[in-house]
């Protein structure tokens, strides 16, 4: 089973995707400065490869 956990703030969203029951993190990321200049999206795969958009 896979579970996604979201933390939504006023100008950011953070997330992690877990595989259960091992609790392995499959992916994680954040969307920062939503609606502001300089906003960004960062995403990490389970092998810790970072992808910036």
PDB file of N, CA and C in Angstrom:
ATOM      1  N   UNK A   1       0.840  -1.166   0.000  1.00  0.00           N
ATOM      2  CA  UNK A   1       0.000   0.000   0.000  1.00  0.00           C
ATOM      3  C   UNK A   1       0.895   1.241   0.000  1.00  0.00           C
ATOM      4  N   UNK A   2       0.433   2.275  -0.682  1.00  0.00           N
ATOM      5  CA  UNK A   2       1.155   3.542  -0.720  1.00  0.00           C
ATOM      6  C   UNK A   2       0.299   4.621  -0.065  1.00  0.00           C
ATOM      7  N   UNK A   3       0.960   5.478   0.719  1.00  0.00           N
ATOM      8  CA  UNK A   3       0.288   6.569   1.430  1.00  0.00           C
ATOM      9  C   UNK A   3       1.024   7.865   1.114  1.00  0.00           C
ATOM     10  N   UNK A   4       0.274   8.929   0.779  1.00  0.00           N
ATOM     11  CA  UNK A   4       0.882  10.243   0.595  1.00  0.00           C
ATOM     12  C   UNK A   4       0.474  11.124   1.773  1.00  0.00           C
ATOM     13  N   UNK A   5       1.454  11.844   2.313  1.00  0.00           N
ATOM     14  CA  UNK A   5       1.227  12.756   3.431  1.00  0.00           C
ATOM     15  C   UNK A   5       1.472  14.166   2.922  1.00  0.00           C
ATOM     16  N   UNK A   6       0.507  15.061   3.153  1.00  0.00           N
ATOM     17  CA  UNK A   6       0.601  16.450   2.704  1.00  0.00           C
ATOM     18  C   UNK A   6       0.617  17.385   3.900  1.00  0.00           C
ATOM     19  N   UNK A   7       1.458  18.419   3.813  1.00  0.00           N
ATOM     20  CA  UNK A   7       1.482  19.500   4.795  1.00  0.00           C
ATOM     21  C   UNK A   7       1.295  20.782   3.998  1.00  0.00           C
ATOM     22  N   UNK A   8       0.112  21.362   4.067  1.00  0.00           N
ATOM     23  CA  UNK A   8      -0.226  22.545   3.275  1.00  0.00           C
ATOM     24  C   UNK A   8      -0.228  23.786   4.150  1.00  0.00           C
ATOM     25  N   UNK A   9       0.652  24.734   3.818  1.00  0.00           N
ATOM     26  CA  UNK A   9       0.689  26.014   4.515  1.00  0.00           C
ATOM     27  C   UNK A   9       0.128  27.109   3.631  1.00  0.00           C
ATOM     28  N   UNK A  10       0.282  28.343   4.062  1.00  0.00           N
ATOM     29  CA  UNK A  10      -0.283  29.467   3.307  1.00  0.00           C
ATOM     30  C   UNK A  10       0.459  29.731   2.003  1.00  0.00           C
ATOM     31  N   UNK A  11       1.755  29.428   1.956  1.00  0.00           N
ATOM     32  CA  UNK A  11       2.510  29.675   0.721  1.00  0.00           C
ATOM     33  C   UNK A  11       3.400  28.501   0.339  1.00  0.00           C
ATOM     34  N   UNK A  12       3.173  27.330   0.953  1.00  0.00           N
ATOM     35  CA  UNK A  12       3.993  26.169   0.611  1.00  0.00           C
ATOM     36  C   UNK A  12       3.204  24.876   0.808  1.00  0.00           C
ATOM     37  N   UNK A  13       3.663  23.849   0.115  1.00  0.00           N
ATOM     38  CA  UNK A  13       3.129  22.495   0.266  1.00  0.00           C
ATOM     39  C   UNK A  13       4.321  21.554   0.351  1.00  0.00           C
ATOM     40  N   UNK A  14       4.325  20.679   1.342  1.00  0.00           N
ATOM     41  CA  UNK A  14       5.352  19.648   1.468  1.00  0.00           C
ATOM     42  C   UNK A  14       4.647  18.301   1.404  1.00  0.00           C
ATOM     43  N   UNK A  15       5.328  17.314   0.836  1.00  0.00           N
ATOM     44  CA  UNK A  15       4.699  15.995   0.709  1.00  0.00           C
ATOM     45  C   UNK A  15       5.736  14.891   0.801  1.00  0.00           C
ATOM     46  N   UNK A  16       5.282  13.706   1.194  1.00  0.00           N
ATOM     47  CA  UNK A  16       6.087  12.489   1.160  1.00  0.00           C
ATOM     48  C   UNK A  16       5.178  11.338   0.762  1.00  0.00           C
ATOM     49  N   UNK A  17       5.719  10.449  -0.054  1.00  0.00           N
ATOM     50  CA  UNK A  17       5.007   9.249  -0.477  1.00  0.00           C
ATOM     51  C   UNK A  17       5.696   8.048   0.160  1.00  0.00           C
ATOM     52  N   UNK A  18       4.950   7.300   0.972  1.00  0.00           N
ATOM     53  CA  UNK A  18       5.483   6.144   1.688  1.00  0.00           C
ATOM     54  C   UNK A  18       4.934   4.852   1.106  1.00  0.00           C
ATOM     55  N   UNK A  19       5.757   3.808   1.184  1.00  0.00           N
ATOM     56  CA  UNK A  19       5.299   2.453   0.892  1.00  0.00           C
ATOM     57  C   UNK A  19       5.167   1.729   2.226  1.00  0.00           C
ATOM     58  N   UNK A  20       4.011   1.135   2.456  1.00  0.00           N
ATOM     59  CA  UNK A  20       3.777   0.413   3.703  1.00  0.00           C
ATOM     60  C   UNK A  20       3.676  -1.078   3.421  1.00  0.00           C
ATOM     61  N   UNK A  21       4.059  -1.942   4.335  1.00  0.00           N
ATOM     62  CA  UNK A  21       4.391  -1.677   5.728  1.00  0.00           C
ATOM     63  C   UNK A  21       5.857  -1.327   5.975  1.00  0.00           C
ATOM     64  N   UNK A  22       6.697  -1.283   4.948  1.00  0.00           N
ATOM     65  CA  UNK A  22       8.131  -1.037   5.151  1.00  0.00           C
ATOM     66  C   UNK A  22       8.439   0.395   5.577  1.00  0.00           C
ATOM     67  N   UNK A  23       7.524   1.333   5.369  1.00  0.00           N
ATOM     68  CA  UNK A  23       7.687   2.754   5.667  1.00  0.00           C
ATOM     69  C   UNK A  23       8.803   3.397   4.843  1.00  0.00           C
ATOM     70  N   UNK A  24       9.118   2.781   3.709  1.00  0.00           N
ATOM     71  CA  UNK A  24      10.125   3.338   2.799  1.00  0.00           C
ATOM     72  C   UNK A  24       9.569   4.591   2.132  1.00  0.00           C
ATOM     73  N   UNK A  25      10.388   5.655   2.066  1.00  0.00           N
ATOM     74  CA  UNK A  25       9.990   6.887   1.394  1.00  0.00           C
ATOM     75  C   UNK A  25      10.271   6.717  -0.097  1.00  0.00           C
ATOM     76  N   UNK A  26       9.221   6.749  -0.911  1.00  0.00           N
ATOM     77  CA  UNK A  26       9.358   6.592  -2.357  1.00  0.00           C
ATOM     78  C   UNK A  26       9.670   7.913  -3.047  1.00  0.00           C
ATOM     79  N   UNK A  27       9.145   9.002  -2.498  1.00  0.00           N
ATOM     80  CA  UNK A  27       9.365  10.331  -3.072  1.00  0.00           C
ATOM     81  C   UNK A  27       8.986  11.369  -2.027  1.00  0.00           C
ATOM     82  N   UNK A  28       9.563  12.562  -2.182  1.00  0.00           N
ATOM     83  CA  UNK A  28       9.196  13.673  -1.307  1.00  0.00           C
ATOM     84  C   UNK A  28       9.475  14.967  -2.037  1.00  0.00           C
ATOM     85  N   UNK A  29       8.887  16.040  -1.562  1.00  0.00           N
ATOM     86  CA  UNK A  29       9.128  17.302  -2.229  1.00  0.00           C
ATOM     87  C   UNK A  29       8.430  18.456  -1.571  1.00  0.00           C
ATOM     88  N   UNK A  30       8.607  19.620  -2.207  1.00  0.00           N
ATOM     89  CA  UNK A  30       7.962  20.820  -1.708  1.00  0.00           C
ATOM     90  C   UNK A  30       7.707  21.789  -2.842  1.00  0.00           C
ATOM     91  N   UNK A  31       6.661  22.549  -2.664  1.00  0.00           N
ATOM     92  CA  UNK A  31       6.330  23.672  -3.536  1.00  0.00           C
ATOM     93  C   UNK A  31       6.405  24.878  -2.616  1.00  0.00           C
ATOM     94  N   UNK A  32       7.282  25.835  -2.927  1.00  0.00           N
ATOM     95  CA  UNK A  32       7.551  26.945  -2.018  1.00  0.00           C
ATOM     96  C   UNK A  32       7.243  28.285  -2.671  1.00  0.00           C
ATOM     97  N   UNK A  33       6.851  29.243  -1.867  1.00  0.00           N
ATOM     98  CA  UNK A  33       6.548  30.614  -2.297  1.00  0.00           C
ATOM     99  C   UNK A  33       5.418  30.648  -3.332  1.00  0.00           C
ATOM    100  N   UNK A  34       4.364  29.884  -3.085  1.00  0.00           N
ATOM    101  CA  UNK A  34       3.233  29.814  -4.010  1.00  0.00           C
ATOM    102  C   UNK A  34       2.629  31.204  -4.189  1.00  0.00           C
ATOM    103  N   UNK A  35       2.481  31.628  -5.439  1.00  0.00           N
ATOM    104  CA  UNK A  35       1.896  32.925  -5.755  1.00  0.00           C
ATOM    105  C   UNK A  35       2.855  34.089  -5.639  1.00  0.00           C
ATOM    106  N   UNK A  36       4.118  33.805  -5.346  1.00  0.00           N
ATOM    107  CA  UNK A  36       5.111  34.859  -5.182  1.00  0.00           C
ATOM    108  C   UNK A  36       6.219  34.728  -6.219  1.00  0.00           C
ATOM    109  N   UNK A  37       6.926  35.804  -6.448  1.00  0.00           N
ATOM    110  CA  UNK A  37       8.084  35.766  -7.335  1.00  0.00           C
ATOM    111  C   UNK A  37       9.143  34.860  -6.709  1.00  0.00           C
ATOM    112  N   UNK A  38       9.793  34.072  -7.528  1.00  0.00           N
ATOM    113  CA  UNK A  38      10.817  33.167  -7.024  1.00  0.00           C
ATOM    114  C   UNK A  38      10.273  31.844  -6.516  1.00  0.00           C
ATOM    115  N   UNK A  39       9.029  31.532  -6.870  1.00  0.00           N
ATOM    116  CA  UNK A  39       8.464  30.258  -6.425  1.00  0.00           C
ATOM    117  C   UNK A  39       9.222  29.096  -7.060  1.00  0.00           C
ATOM    118  N   UNK A  40       9.171  27.932  -6.407  1.00  0.00           N
ATOM    119  CA  UNK A  40       9.912  26.781  -6.922  1.00  0.00           C
ATOM    120  C   UNK A  40       9.237  25.486  -6.510  1.00  0.00           C
ATOM    121  N   UNK A  41       9.564  24.457  -7.266  1.00  0.00           N
ATOM    122  CA  UNK A  41       9.129  23.097  -6.963  1.00  0.00           C
ATOM    123  C   UNK A  41      10.382  22.240  -6.875  1.00  0.00           C
ATOM    124  N   UNK A  42      10.528  21.490  -5.792  1.00  0.00           N
ATOM    125  CA  UNK A  42      11.622  20.528  -5.648  1.00  0.00           C
ATOM    126  C   UNK A  42      11.003  19.160  -5.394  1.00  0.00           C
ATOM    127  N   UNK A  43      11.563  18.154  -6.032  1.00  0.00           N
ATOM    128  CA  UNK A  43      11.060  16.789  -5.899  1.00  0.00           C
ATOM    129  C   UNK A  43      12.257  15.856  -5.797  1.00  0.00           C
ATOM    130  N   UNK A  44      12.223  14.945  -4.831  1.00  0.00           N
ATOM    131  CA  UNK A  44      13.275  13.951  -4.671  1.00  0.00           C
ATOM    132  C   UNK A  44      12.680  12.570  -4.858  1.00  0.00           C
ATOM    133  N   UNK A  45      13.368  11.758  -5.642  1.00  0.00           N
ATOM    134  CA  UNK A  45      12.966  10.359  -5.796  1.00  0.00           C
ATOM    135  C   UNK A  45      13.554   9.546  -4.652  1.00  0.00           C
ATOM    136  N   UNK A  46      13.181   8.285  -4.569  1.00  0.00           N
ATOM    137  CA  UNK A  46      13.662   7.451  -3.469  1.00  0.00           C
ATOM    138  C   UNK A  46      15.164   7.229  -3.499  1.00  0.00           C
ATOM    139  N   UNK A  47      15.797   7.430  -4.645  1.00  0.00           N
ATOM    140  CA  UNK A  47      17.255   7.298  -4.717  1.00  0.00           C
ATOM    141  C   UNK A  47      17.955   8.624  -4.418  1.00  0.00           C
ATOM    142  N   UNK A  48      17.205   9.592  -3.888  1.00  0.00           N
ATOM    143  CA  UNK A  48      17.691  10.911  -3.483  1.00  0.00           C
ATOM    144  C   UNK A  48      18.073  11.819  -4.644  1.00  0.00           C
ATOM    145  N   UNK A  49      17.684  11.455  -5.871  1.00  0.00           N
ATOM    146  CA  UNK A  49      17.890  12.330  -7.018  1.00  0.00           C
ATOM    147  C   UNK A  49      16.935  13.506  -6.906  1.00  0.00           C
ATOM    148  N   UNK A  50      17.483  14.727  -6.938  1.00  0.00           N
ATOM    149  CA  UNK A  50      16.661  15.930  -6.819  1.00  0.00           C
ATOM    150  C   UNK A  50      16.296  16.448  -8.198  1.00  0.00           C
ATOM    151  N   UNK A  51      15.040  16.813  -8.351  1.00  0.00           N
ATOM    152  CA  UNK A  51      14.545  17.392  -9.597  1.00  0.00           C
ATOM    153  C   UNK A  51      13.972  18.752  -9.257  1.00  0.00           C
ATOM    154  N   UNK A  52      14.504  19.825  -9.865  1.00  0.00           N
ATOM    155  CA  UNK A  52      13.966  21.174  -9.656  1.00  0.00           C
ATOM    156  C   UNK A  52      13.183  21.575 -10.890  1.00  0.00           C
ATOM    157  N   UNK A  53      12.021  22.156 -10.689  1.00  0.00           N
ATOM    158  CA  UNK A  53      11.180  22.605 -11.794  1.00  0.00           C
ATOM    159  C   UNK A  53      10.978  24.096 -11.706  1.00  0.00           C
TER     160      UNK A  53
END
